[in-house]
mmCIF file of C-alpha atoms in Angstrom:
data_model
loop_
_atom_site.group_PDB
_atom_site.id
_atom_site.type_symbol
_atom_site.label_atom_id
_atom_site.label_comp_id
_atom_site.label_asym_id
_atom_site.label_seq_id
_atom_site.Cartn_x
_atom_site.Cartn_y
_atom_site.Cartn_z
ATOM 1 C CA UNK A 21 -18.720 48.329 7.023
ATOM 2 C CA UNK A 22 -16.185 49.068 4.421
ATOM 3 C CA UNK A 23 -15.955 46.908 1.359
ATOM 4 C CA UNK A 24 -12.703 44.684 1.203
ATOM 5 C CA UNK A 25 -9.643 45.685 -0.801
ATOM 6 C CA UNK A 26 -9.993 42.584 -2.665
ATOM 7 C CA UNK A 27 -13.302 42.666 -3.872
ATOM 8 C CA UNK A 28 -12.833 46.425 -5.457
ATOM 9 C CA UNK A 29 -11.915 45.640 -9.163
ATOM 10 C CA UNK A 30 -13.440 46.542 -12.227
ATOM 11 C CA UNK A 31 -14.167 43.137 -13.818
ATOM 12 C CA UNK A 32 -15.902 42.069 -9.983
ATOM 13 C CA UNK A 33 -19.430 42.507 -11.890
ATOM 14 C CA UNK A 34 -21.484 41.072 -9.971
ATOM 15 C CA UNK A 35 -20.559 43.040 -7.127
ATOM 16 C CA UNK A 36 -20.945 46.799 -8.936
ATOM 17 C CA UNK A 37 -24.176 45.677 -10.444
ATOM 18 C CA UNK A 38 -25.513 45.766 -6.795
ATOM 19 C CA UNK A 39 -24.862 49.267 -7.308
ATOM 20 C CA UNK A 40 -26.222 49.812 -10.395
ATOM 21 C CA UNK A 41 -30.115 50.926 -11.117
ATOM 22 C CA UNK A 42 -32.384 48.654 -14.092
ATOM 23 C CA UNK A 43 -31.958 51.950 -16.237
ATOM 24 C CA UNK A 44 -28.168 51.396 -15.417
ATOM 25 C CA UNK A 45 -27.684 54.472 -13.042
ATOM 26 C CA UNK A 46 -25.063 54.642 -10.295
ATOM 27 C CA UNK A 47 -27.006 54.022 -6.986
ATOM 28 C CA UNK A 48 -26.504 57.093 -4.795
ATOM 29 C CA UNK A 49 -25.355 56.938 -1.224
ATOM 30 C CA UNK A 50 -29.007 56.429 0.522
ATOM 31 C CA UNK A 51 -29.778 53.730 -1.346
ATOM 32 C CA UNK A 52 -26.360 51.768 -1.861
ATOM 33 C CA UNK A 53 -25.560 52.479 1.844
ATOM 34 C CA UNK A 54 -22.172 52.974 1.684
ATOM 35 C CA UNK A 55 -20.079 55.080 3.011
ATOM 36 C CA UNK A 56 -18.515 58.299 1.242
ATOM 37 C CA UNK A 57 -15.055 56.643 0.535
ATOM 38 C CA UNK A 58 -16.588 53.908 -0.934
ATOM 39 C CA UNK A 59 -18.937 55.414 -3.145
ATOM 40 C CA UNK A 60 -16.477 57.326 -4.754
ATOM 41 C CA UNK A 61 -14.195 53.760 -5.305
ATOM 42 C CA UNK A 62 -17.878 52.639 -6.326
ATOM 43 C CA UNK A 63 -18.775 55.127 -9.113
ATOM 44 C CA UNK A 64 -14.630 54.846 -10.214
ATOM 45 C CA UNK A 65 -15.145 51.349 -11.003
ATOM 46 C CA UNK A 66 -18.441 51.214 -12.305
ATOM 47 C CA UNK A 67 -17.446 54.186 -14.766
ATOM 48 C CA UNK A 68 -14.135 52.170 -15.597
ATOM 49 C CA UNK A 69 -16.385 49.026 -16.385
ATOM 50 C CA UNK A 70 -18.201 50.960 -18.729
ATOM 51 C CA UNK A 71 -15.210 52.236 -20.793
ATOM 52 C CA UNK A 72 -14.252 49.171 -21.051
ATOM 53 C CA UNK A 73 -17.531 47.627 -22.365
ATOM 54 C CA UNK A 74 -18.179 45.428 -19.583
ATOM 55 C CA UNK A 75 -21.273 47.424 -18.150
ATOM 56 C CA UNK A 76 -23.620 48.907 -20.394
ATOM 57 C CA UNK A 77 -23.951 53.003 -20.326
ATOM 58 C CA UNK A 78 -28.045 52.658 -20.490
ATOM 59 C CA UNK A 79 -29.657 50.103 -18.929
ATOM 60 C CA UNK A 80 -30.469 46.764 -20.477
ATOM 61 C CA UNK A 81 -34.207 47.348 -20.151
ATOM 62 C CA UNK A 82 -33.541 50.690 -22.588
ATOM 63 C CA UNK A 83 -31.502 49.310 -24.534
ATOM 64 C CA UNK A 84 -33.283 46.230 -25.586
ATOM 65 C CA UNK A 85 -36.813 46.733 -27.672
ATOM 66 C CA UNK A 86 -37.374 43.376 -28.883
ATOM 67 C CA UNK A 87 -40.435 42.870 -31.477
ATOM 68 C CA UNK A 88 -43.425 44.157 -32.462
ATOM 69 C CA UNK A 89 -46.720 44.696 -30.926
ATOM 70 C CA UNK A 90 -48.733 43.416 -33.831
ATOM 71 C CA UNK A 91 -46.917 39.950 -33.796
ATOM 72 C CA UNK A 92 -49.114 36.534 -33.414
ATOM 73 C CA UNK A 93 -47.183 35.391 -30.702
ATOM 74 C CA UNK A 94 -46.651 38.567 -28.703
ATOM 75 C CA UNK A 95 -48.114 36.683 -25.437
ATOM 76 C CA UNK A 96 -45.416 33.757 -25.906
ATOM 77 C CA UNK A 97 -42.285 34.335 -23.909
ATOM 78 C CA UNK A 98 -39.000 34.644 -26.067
ATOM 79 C CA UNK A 99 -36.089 33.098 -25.371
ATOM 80 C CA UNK A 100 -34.154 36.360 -24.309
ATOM 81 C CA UNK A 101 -37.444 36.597 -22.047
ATOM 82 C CA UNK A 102 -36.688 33.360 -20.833
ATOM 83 C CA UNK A 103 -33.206 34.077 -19.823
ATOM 84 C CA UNK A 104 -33.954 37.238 -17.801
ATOM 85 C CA UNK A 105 -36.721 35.321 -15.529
ATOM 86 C CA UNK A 106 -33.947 32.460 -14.975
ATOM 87 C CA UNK A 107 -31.610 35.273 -13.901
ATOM 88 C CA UNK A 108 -34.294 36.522 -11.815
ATOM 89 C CA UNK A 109 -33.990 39.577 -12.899
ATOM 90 C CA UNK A 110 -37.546 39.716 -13.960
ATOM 91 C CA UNK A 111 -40.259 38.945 -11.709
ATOM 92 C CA UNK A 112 -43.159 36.787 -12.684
ATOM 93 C CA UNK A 113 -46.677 37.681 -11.859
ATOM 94 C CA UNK A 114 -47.357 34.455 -10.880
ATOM 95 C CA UNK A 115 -44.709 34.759 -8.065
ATOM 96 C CA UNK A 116 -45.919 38.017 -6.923
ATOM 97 C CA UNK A 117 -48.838 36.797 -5.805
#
C-alpha cells in the first residue's frame, strides 16, 4: 500500500521517524516495508528534514551523554529521563516484565 500524496512532506515528523532507526539511520526496505518508489520519496524527505534541522543526523541516544558516572544520584531519573519514558520511547524494566 502506497503512502498518500498528502502525508509525504518534510515537516510530517512523526510519520518519517517511523522510518528512522534510535541511532537515527534510514530504515531500509525489509524493515520499513515499503515499496521501492516510496523508499526513495522516504530517504528524500528524511534527508531534506535533516538539512533543515528538523531531524537530527545521529541519533538522539548518540548524541545525548548526560552526567557522570560518579554522581550521588546517578540511580535517580532526570528530568530529560523522565520525558523520554513519557514519550515512550524508552521502555521501563518494570513494564517488560
Amino acid at each position: 500500500k502506497t503512502i498518500p500524496r498528502e502525508l509525504l512532506h518534510h515537516n510530517n515528523l512523526s510519520l518519517l521517524r517511523r522510518y528512522i532507526t534510535p541511532t537515527g539511520q534510514i530504515m531500509n526496505r525489509m524493515h520499513s516495508r515499503l515499496g521501492a518508489k516510496d523508499q526513495r520519496k522516504i530517504a528524500k524527505l528524511v534527508k531534506r528534514a535533516r538539512n533543515l534541522g528538523l531531524l537530527p543526523h545521529e541519533g538522539q541516544f548518540a548524541v545525548e551523554a548526560h552526567g557522570n558516572t560518579k554522581e550521588a544520584d546517578i540511580h535517580e531519573n532526570k528530568e530529560w529521563e523522565d520525558e523520554l519514558v513519557r514519550r515512550g520511547l524508552v521502555i521501563n524494566k518494570e513494564r517488560r516484565k
